[in-house]
Coordinates of C-alpha atoms and ligand atoms in Angstrom, one line a residue:
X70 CA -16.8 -69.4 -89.9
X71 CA -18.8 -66.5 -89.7
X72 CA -22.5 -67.0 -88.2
X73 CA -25.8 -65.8 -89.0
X74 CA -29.4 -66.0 -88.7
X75 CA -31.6 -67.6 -90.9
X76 CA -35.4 -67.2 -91.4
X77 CA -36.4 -69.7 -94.0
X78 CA -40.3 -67.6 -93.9
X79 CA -43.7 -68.9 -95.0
X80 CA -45.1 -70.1 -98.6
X81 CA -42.5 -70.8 -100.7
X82 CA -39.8 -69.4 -98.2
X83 CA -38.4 -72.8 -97.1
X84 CA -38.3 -74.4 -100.3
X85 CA -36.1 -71.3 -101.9
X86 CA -34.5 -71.4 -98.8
X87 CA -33.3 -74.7 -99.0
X88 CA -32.2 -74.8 -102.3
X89 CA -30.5 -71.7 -101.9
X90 CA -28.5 -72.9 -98.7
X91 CA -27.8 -76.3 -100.2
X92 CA -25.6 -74.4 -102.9
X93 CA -24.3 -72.6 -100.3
X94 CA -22.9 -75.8 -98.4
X95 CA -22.2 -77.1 -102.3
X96 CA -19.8 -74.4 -102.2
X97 CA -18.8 -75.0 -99.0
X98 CA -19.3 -71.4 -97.9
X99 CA -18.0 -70.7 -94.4
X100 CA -20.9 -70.0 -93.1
X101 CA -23.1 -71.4 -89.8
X102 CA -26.3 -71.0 -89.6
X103 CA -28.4 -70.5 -87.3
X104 CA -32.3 -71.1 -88.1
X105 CA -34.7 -68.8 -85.6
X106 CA -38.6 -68.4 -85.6
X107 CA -39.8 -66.1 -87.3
X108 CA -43.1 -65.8 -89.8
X109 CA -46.5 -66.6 -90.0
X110 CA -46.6 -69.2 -87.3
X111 CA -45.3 -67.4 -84.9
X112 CA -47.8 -64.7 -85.3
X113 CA -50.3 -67.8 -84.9
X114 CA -48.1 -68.7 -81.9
X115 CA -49.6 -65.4 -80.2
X116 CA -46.2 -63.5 -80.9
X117 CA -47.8 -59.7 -82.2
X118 CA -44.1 -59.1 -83.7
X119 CA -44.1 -62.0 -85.6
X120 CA -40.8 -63.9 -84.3
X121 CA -40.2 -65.3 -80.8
X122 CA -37.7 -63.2 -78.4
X123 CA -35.2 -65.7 -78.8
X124 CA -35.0 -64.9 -82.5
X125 CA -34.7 -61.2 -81.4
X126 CA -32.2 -61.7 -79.2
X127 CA -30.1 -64.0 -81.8
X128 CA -30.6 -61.5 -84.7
X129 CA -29.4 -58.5 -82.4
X130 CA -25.9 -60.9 -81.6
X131 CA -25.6 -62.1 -84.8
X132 CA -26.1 -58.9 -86.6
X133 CA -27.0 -60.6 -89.8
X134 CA -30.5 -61.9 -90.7
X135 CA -31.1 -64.4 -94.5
X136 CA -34.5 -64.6 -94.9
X137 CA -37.0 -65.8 -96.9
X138 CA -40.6 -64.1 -97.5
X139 CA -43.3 -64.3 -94.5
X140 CA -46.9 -63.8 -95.2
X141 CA -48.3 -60.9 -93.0
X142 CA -51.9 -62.6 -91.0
X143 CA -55.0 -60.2 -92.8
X144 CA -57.3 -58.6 -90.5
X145 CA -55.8 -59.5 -87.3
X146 CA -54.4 -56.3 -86.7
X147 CA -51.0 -57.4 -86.7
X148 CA -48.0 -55.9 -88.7
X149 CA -46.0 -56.8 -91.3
X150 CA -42.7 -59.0 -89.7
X151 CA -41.1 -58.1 -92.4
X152 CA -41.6 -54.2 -91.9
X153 CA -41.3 -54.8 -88.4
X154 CA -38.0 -56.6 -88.7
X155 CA -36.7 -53.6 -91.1
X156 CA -37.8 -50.8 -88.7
X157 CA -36.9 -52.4 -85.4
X158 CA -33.0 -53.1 -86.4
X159 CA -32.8 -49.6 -88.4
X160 CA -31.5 -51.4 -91.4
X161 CA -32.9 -48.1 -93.2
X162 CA -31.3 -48.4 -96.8
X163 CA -32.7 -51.0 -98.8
X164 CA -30.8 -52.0 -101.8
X165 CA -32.0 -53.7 -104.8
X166 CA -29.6 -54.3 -107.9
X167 CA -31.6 -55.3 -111.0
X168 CA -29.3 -56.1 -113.5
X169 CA -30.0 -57.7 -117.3
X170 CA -29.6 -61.5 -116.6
X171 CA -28.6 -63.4 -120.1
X172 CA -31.0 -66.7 -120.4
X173 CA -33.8 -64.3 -119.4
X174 CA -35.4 -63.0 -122.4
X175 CA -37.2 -59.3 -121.8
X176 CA -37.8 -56.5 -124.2
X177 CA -34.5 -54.7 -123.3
X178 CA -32.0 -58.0 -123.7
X179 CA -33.6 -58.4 -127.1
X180 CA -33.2 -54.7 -128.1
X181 CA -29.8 -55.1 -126.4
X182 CA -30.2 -52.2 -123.8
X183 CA -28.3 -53.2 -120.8
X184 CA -29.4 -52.9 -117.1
X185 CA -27.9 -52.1 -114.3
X186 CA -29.7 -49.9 -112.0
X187 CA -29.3 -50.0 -108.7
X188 CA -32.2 -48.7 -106.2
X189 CA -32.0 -47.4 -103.0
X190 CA -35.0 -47.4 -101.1
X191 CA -35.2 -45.6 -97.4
X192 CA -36.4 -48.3 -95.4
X193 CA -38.0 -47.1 -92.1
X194 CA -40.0 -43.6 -92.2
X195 CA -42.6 -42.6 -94.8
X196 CA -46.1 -44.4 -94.8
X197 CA -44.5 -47.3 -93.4
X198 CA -44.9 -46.3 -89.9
X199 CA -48.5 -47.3 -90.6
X200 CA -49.6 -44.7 -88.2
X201 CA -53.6 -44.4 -89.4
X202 CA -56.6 -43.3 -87.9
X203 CA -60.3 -43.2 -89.1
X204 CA -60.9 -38.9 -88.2
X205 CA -64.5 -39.3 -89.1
X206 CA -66.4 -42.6 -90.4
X207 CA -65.8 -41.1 -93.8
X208 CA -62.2 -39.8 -93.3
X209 CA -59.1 -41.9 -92.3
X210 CA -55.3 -40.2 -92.0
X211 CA -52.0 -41.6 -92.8
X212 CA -49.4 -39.9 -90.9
X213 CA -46.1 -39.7 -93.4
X214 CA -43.1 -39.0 -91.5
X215 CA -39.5 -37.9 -93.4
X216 CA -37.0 -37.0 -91.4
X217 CA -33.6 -35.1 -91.5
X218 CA -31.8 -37.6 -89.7
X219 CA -33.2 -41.0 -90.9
X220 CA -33.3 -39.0 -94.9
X221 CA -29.5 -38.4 -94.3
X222 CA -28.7 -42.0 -93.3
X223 CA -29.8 -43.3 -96.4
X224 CA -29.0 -40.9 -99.2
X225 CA -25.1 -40.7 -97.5
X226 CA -25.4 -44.5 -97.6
X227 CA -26.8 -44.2 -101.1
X228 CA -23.6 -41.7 -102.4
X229 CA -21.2 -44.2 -100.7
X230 CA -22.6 -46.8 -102.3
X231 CA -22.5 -45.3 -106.1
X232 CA -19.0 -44.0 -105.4
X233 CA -17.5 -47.2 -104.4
X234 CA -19.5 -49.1 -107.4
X235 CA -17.9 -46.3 -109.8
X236 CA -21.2 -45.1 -110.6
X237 CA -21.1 -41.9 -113.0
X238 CA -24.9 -40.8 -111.7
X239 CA -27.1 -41.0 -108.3
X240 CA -30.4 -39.6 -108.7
X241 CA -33.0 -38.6 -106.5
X242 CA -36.5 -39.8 -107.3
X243 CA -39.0 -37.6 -105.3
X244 CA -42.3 -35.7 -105.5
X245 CA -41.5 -32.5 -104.0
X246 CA -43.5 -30.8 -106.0
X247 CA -46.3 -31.7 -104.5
X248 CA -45.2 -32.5 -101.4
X249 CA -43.0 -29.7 -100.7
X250 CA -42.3 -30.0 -96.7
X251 CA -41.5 -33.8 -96.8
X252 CA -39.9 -34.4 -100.4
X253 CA -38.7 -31.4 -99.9
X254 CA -36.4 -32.1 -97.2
X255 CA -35.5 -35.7 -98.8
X256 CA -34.4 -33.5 -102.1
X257 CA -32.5 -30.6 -99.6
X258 CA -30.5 -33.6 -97.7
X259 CA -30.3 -35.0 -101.2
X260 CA -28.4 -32.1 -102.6
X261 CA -26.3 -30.8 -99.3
X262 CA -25.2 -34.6 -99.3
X263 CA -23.9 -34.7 -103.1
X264 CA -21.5 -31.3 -102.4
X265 CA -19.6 -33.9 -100.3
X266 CA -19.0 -36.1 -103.8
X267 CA -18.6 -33.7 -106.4
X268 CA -17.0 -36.9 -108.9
X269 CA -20.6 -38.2 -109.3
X270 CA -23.5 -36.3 -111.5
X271 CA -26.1 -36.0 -108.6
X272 CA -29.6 -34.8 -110.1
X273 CA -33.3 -35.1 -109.3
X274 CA -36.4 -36.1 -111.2
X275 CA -39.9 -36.4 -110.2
X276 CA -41.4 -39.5 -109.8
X277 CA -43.7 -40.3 -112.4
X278 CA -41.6 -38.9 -114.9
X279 CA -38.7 -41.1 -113.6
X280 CA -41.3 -44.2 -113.9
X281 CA -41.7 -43.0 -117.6
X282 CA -38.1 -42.4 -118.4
X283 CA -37.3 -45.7 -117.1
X284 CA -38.9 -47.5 -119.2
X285 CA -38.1 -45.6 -122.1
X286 CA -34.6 -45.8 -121.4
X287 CA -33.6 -47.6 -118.2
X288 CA -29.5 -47.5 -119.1
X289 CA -29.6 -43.6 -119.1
X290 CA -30.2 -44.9 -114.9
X291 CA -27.4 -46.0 -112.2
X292 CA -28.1 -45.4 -108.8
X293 CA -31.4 -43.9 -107.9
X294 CA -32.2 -43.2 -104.2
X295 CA -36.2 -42.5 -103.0
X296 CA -38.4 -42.2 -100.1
X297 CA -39.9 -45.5 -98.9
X298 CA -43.4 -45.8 -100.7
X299 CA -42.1 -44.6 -104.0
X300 CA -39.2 -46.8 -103.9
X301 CA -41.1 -49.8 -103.2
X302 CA -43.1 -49.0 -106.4
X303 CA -40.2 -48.3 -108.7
X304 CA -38.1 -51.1 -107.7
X305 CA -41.0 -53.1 -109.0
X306 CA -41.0 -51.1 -112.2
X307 CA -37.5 -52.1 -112.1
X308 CA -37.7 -56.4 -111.6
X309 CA -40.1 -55.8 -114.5
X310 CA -37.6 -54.5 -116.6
X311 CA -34.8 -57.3 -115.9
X312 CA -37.4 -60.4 -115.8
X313 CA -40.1 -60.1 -112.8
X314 CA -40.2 -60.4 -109.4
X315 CA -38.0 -63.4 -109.1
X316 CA -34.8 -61.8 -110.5
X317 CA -34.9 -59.5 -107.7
X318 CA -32.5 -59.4 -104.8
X319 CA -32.6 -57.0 -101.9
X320 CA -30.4 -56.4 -99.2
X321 CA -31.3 -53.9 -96.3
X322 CA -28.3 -52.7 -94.4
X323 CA -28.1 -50.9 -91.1
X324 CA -25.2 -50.1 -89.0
X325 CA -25.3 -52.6 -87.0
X326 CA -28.0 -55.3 -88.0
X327 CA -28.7 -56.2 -91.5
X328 CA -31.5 -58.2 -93.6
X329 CA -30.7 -60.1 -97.2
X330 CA -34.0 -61.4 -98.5
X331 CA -35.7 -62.0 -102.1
X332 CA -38.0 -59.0 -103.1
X333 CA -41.0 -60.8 -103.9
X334 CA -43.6 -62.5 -101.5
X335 CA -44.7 -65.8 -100.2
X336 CA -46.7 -66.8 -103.5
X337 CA -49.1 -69.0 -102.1
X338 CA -50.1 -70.1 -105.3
X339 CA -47.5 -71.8 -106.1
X340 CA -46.1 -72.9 -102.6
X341 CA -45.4 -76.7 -101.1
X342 CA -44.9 -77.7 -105.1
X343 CA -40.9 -77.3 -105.2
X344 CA -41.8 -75.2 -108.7
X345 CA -40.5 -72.0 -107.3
X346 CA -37.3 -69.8 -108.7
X347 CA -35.1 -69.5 -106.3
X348 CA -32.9 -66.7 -108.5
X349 CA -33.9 -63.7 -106.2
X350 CA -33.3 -65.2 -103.1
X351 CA -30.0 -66.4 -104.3
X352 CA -29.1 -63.2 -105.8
X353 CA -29.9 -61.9 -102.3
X354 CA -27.4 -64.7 -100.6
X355 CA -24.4 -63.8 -103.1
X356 CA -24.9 -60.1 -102.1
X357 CA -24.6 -61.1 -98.5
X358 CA -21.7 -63.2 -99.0
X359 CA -20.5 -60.0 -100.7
X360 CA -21.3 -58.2 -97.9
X361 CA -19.4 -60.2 -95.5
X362 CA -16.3 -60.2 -97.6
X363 CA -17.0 -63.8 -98.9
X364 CA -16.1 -62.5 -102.5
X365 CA -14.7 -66.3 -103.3
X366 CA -17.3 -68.1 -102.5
X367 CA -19.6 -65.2 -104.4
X368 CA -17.9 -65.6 -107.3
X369 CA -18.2 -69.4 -107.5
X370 CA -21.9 -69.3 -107.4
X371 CA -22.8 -66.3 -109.4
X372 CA -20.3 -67.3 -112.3
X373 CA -22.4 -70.7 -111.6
X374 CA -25.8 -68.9 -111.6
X375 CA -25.0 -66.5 -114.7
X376 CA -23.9 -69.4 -116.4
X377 CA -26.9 -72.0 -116.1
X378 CA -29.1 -69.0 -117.1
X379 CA -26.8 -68.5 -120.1
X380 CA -27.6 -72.1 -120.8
X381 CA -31.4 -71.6 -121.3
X382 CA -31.8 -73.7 -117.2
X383 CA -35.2 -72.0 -116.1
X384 CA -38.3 -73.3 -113.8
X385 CA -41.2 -72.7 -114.7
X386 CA -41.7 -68.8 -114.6
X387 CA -39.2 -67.8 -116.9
X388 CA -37.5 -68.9 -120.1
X389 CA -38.2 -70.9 -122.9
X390 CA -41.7 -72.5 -123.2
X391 CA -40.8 -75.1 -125.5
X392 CA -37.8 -76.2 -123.5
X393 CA -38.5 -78.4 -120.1
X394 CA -38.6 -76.4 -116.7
X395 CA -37.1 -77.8 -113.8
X396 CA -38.4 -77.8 -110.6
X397 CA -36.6 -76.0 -107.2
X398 CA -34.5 -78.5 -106.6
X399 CA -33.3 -79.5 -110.1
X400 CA -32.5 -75.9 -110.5
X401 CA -30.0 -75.8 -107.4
X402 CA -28.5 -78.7 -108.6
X403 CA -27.9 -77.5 -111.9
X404 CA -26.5 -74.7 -110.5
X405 CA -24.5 -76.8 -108.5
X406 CA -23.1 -78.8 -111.7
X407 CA -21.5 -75.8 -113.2
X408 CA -19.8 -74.5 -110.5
X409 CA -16.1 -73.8 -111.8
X410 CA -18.0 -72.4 -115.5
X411 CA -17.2 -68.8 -116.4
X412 CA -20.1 -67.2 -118.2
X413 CA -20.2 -65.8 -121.3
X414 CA -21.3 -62.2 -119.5
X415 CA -18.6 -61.4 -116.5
X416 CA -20.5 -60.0 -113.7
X417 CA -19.4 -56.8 -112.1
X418 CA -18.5 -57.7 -108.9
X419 CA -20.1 -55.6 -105.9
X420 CA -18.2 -54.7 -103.5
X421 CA -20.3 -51.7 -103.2
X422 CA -21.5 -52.1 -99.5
X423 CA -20.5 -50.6 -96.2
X424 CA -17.9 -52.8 -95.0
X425 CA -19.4 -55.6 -92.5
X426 CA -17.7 -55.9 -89.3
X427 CA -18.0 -59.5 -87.8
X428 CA -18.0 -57.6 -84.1
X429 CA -21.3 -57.0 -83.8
X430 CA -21.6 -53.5 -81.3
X431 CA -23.6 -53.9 -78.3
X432 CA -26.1 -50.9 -77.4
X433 CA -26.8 -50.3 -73.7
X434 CA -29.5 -47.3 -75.2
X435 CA -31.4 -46.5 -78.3
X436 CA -29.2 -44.5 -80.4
X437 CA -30.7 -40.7 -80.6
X438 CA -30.3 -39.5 -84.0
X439 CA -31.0 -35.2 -84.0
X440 CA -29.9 -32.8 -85.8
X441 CA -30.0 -29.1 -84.7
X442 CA -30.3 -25.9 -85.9
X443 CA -30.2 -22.2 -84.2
X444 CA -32.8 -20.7 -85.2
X445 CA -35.2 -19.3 -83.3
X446 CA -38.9 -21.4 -83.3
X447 CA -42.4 -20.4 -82.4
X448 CA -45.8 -21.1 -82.8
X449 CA -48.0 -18.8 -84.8
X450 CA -50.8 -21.0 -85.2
X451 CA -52.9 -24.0 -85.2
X452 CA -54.9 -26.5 -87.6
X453 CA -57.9 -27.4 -86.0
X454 CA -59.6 -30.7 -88.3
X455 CA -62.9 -30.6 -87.5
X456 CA -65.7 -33.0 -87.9
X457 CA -68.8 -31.4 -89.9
X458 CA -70.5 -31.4 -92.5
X459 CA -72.4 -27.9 -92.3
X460 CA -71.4 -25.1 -95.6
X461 CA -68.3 -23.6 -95.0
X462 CA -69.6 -19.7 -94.3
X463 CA -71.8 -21.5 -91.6
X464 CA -68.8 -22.9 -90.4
X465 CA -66.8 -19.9 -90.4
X466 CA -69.6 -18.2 -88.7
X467 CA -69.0 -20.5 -85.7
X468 CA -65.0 -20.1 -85.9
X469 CA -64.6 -16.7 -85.6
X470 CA -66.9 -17.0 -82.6
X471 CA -63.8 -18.7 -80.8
X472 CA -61.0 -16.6 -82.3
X473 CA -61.2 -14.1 -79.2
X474 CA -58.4 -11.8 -79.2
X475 CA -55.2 -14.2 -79.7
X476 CA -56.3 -15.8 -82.7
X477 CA -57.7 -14.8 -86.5
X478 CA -59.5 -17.7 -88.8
X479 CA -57.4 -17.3 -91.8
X480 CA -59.0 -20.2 -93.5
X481 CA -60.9 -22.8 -94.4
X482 CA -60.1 -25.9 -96.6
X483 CA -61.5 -29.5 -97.1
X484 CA -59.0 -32.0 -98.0
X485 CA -56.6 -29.3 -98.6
X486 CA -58.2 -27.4 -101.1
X487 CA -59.0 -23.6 -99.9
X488 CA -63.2 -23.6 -99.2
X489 CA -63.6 -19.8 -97.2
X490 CA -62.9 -17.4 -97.6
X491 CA -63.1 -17.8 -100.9
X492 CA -62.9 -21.3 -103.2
X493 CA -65.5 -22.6 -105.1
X494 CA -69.3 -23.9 -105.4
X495 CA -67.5 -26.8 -107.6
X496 CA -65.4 -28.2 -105.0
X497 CA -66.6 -31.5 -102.9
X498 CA -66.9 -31.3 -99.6
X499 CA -66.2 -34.3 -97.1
X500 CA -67.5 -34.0 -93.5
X501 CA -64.0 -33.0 -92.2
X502 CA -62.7 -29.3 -92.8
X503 CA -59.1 -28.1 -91.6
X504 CA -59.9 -24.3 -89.9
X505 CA -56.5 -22.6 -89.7
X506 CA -56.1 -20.1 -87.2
X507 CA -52.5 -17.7 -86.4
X508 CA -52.2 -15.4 -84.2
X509 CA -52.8 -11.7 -84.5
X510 CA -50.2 -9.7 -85.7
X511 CA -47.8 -13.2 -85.7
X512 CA -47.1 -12.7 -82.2
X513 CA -46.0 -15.9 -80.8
X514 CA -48.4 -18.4 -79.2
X515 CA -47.8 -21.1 -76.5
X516 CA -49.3 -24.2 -75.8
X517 CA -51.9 -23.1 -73.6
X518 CA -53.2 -20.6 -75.8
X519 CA -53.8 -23.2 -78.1
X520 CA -55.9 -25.6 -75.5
X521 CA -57.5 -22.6 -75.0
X522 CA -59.0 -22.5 -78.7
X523 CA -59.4 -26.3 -78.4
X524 CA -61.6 -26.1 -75.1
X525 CA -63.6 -23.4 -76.8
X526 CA -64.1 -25.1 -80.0
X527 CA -65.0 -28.4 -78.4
X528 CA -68.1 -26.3 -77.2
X529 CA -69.2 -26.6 -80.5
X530 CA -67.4 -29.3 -82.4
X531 CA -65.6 -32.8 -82.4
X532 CA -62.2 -31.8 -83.3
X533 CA -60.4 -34.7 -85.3
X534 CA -56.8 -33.5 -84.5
X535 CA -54.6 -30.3 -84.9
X536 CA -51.5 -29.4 -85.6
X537 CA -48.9 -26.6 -84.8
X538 CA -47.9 -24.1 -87.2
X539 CA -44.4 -23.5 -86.6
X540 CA -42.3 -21.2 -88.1
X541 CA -38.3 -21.6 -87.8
X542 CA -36.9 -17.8 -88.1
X543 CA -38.6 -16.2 -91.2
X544 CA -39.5 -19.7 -92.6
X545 CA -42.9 -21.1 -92.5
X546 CA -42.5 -24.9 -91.3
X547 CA -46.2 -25.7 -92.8
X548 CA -47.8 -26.1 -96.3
X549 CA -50.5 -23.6 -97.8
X550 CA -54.1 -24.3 -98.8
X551 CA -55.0 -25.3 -102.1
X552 CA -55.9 -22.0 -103.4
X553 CA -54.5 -20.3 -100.2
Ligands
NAD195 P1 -45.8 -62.6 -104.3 O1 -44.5 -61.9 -104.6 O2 -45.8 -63.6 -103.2 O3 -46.4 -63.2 -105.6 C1 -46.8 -62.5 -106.8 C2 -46.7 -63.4 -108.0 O4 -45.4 -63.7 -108.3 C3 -47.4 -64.7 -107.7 O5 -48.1 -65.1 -108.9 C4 -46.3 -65.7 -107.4 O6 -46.6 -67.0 -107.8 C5 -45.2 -65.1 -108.3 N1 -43.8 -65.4 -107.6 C6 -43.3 -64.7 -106.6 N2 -42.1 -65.2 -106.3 C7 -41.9 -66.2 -107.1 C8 -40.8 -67.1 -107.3 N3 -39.7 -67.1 -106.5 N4 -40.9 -68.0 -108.3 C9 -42.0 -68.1 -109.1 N5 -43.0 -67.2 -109.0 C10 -43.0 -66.3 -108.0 O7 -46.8 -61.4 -103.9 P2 -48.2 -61.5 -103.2 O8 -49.0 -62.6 -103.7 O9 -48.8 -60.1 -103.3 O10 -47.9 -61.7 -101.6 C11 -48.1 -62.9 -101.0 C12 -47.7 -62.8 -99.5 O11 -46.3 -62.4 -99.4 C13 -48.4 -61.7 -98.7 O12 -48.8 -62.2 -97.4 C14 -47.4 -60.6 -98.6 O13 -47.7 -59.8 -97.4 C15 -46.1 -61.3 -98.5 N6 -44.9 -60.6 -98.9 C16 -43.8 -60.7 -98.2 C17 -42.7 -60.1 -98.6 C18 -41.4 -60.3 -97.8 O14 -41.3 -61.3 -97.0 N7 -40.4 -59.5 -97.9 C19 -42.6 -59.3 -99.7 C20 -43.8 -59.1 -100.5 C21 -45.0 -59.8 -100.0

């Protein structure tokens, strides 16, 4: 018997939960559970991380979480369990398979275009570290972090994955053109990663046109690996394409703790009425017992699940509207009923995953992931966001009062477009501009000389935030102006 944690969640969490655990016992599954507190109540319980530290503590020894959705608290200035659970453990690569299901009828399975895409979405860094501030009461920042480290763990994850699934392609979704620092490092790690597999096609395609061609022709896709935010939005695109949000499973694996739970939400419209479909969270509970080796007790219920779909079974959200819908329950035991059936459609089974140890390792310290480099850094410079709203020569007038003899004002932009020295009459101003000084000459700066410029400017202005211009060797570590 292997053990793990289970969070049956808020809304319709516990009844998907319990349908999905009573096929699990169904197929006798060696499996024990045990249930922890985690969710919305426990927020309410006063517990700011949303589960109690005995959950943490049983999570952390169990090293396996099955969870169903939890509703975040709005406007109490809490976070998101479910991000928190994800970023605390470091389960940083979130799968999500979306494969064509047959019983559930969508554009593609009628054209006969088959799916079987499967995303990987970096699960900690990006926008997710919610790190925001209002700069001015006009201007608010979200901080996006990529890193090399925590981009490598989940694109090597991502290659290991496709080449143990037999994938022919991995592709990197990314929007480096634009953002050409942070997608830019995801696509470098990206393509220094896929020398290491030269058997599978590794290319690269920008996001919005990846949105496009997936629609247009989502079998032309295998495995695609993004950045957090973006991946969150195409793997929506994606349960679109195979049936909605309740067809999709996800699994988020770290090294040593990881999290199977349904893609979609809570749906409070529909919870406490035992109408939901509990397909995604299933889906995520095979891919766990797939996980853990289980690969009998897999089989049993997805050849079970494939083929009461193949039958035309459905609740209410799916399938046939002239046919009856069960409810939650009915649906589990249906599924239940055909256990030993073989559907028409053989799955593919997965045994795409990391392999799971059942020792879960112990850490005395937070792991330290760096990578390093030799190459010699320095500071050359310094954005200094300032709050104003006076005409950018006026403002420049007052810069180049501080420069002294360290510094030069190269220039001035307002939400990244170039406004001094030159730019345009045309361009809207909001009452935060970024004045970028370097030194003279690029000789290097230090620290102090840079408090220096902020004590002086500080005579004259609320300064938002700044930010070191680096530069690593030759290469600039910092984006240009608009128009720079
Ligand atoms: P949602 O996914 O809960 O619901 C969107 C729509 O899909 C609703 O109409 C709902 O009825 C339907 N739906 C979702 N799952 C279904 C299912 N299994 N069967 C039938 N219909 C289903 O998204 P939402 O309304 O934006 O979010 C509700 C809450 O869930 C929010 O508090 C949000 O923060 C939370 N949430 C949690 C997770 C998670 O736990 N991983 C993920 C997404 C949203």
């Amino acid at each position: 018997m292997i053990k793990i944690a289970v969070a049956k969640g808020d809304g319709i969490g516990p009844e998907i939960m319990d349908a999905t655990l009573k096929i699990f016992n169904a197929a006798k599954v060696p499996l024990a559970y045990e249930v922890v507190e985690m969710g919305k109540w426990v927020f309410d319980k006063g517990y700011n991380n949303g589960m109690t530290p005995e959950a943490q503590k049983t999570i952390e020894n169990l090293g396996i979480l099955f969870k169903g959705p939890m509703e975040t608290p709005k406007g109490k200035g809490v976070k998101s369990v479910n991000v928190t659970a994800r970023k605390t453990w470091n389960t940083y690569a979130n799968k999500r398979t979306f494969q064509t299901l047959h019983g559930v009828d969508t554009v593609f399975s009628k054209a006969d275009i088959p799916i079987d895409i499967t995303i990987v979405r970096e699960n900690i860094e990006d926008t997710y570290g919610g790190i925001e501030h209002m700069l001015t009461h006009d201007v608010a920042l979200s901080r996006r972090f990529i890193t090399r480290p925590g981009s490598t763990q989940v694109i090597r994850y991502a290659f290991e994955m496709a080449k143990k699934k037999g994938a022919k392609r991995i592709t990197c979704g990314h929007k480096a053109n634009i953002m050409k620092i942070t997608d830019g490092l995801f696509l470098e790690v990206f393509y220094e990663i896929a020398k290491e597999y030269p058997e599978l096609k590794a290319d690269d395609v920008i996001v919005d046109d990846l949105c496009m061609k997936l629609v247009i022709r989502p079998d032309l896709f295998d495995v695609v690996v993004l950045t957090n935010l973006q991946g969150d939005i195409v793997s929506d695109l994606c349960a679109g394409l195979v049936g909605g949000l309740g067809f999709a499973p996800s699994a988020n694996i770290g090294d040593h703790i990881s999290i199977f739970e349904a893609v979609h939400g809570t749906a409070p419209d529909i919870a406490g009425k035992n109408i939901a479909n509990p397909t995604a969270l299933l889906l995520s509970g095979i891919g766990m017992l797939q996980h853990l080796g289980l690969m009998e007790s897999s089989t049993l219920i997805e050849n079970a699940l494939l083929y009461t779909l193949e039958s035309g079974v459905h609740t209410g959200d799916f399938g046939d509207k002239n046919t009856n819908s069960l409810n939650t329950t009915a649906f589990a035991d249906a599924i239940i009923a055909n256990f030993g059936k073989q559907p028409k459609h053989n799955p593919k089974p997965s045994l795409d995953d990391i392999p799971y140890s059942c020792t879960v390792l112990h850490l005395d310290k937070n792991p330290m992931l760096e990578t390093t480099e030799n190459i010699a850094e320095k500071i050359v410079g310094v954005d200094m966001f300032i709050e104003s709203n006076v005409q950018p020569d006026e403002l420049a007038k007052k810069c180049l009062r501080h420069a002294g003899v360290k510094f030069q004002l190269i220039n001035i932009s307002n939400r990244g477009t170039q406004v001094w020295p030159t730019g345009s009459r045309y361009t809207n101003l909001v009452n935060q501009y970024n004045a970028r000084f370097e030194s003279v000459d690029g000789e290097p700066l230090n620290q102090q000389d840079i408090i220096g410029l902020y004590v002086s400017l500080s005579g004259d202005f609320k300064i938002c935030s700044l930010e070191l211009l680096n530069s690593w060797g030759d290469k600039r570590s910092y984006s240009l102006a608009q128009g720079q």
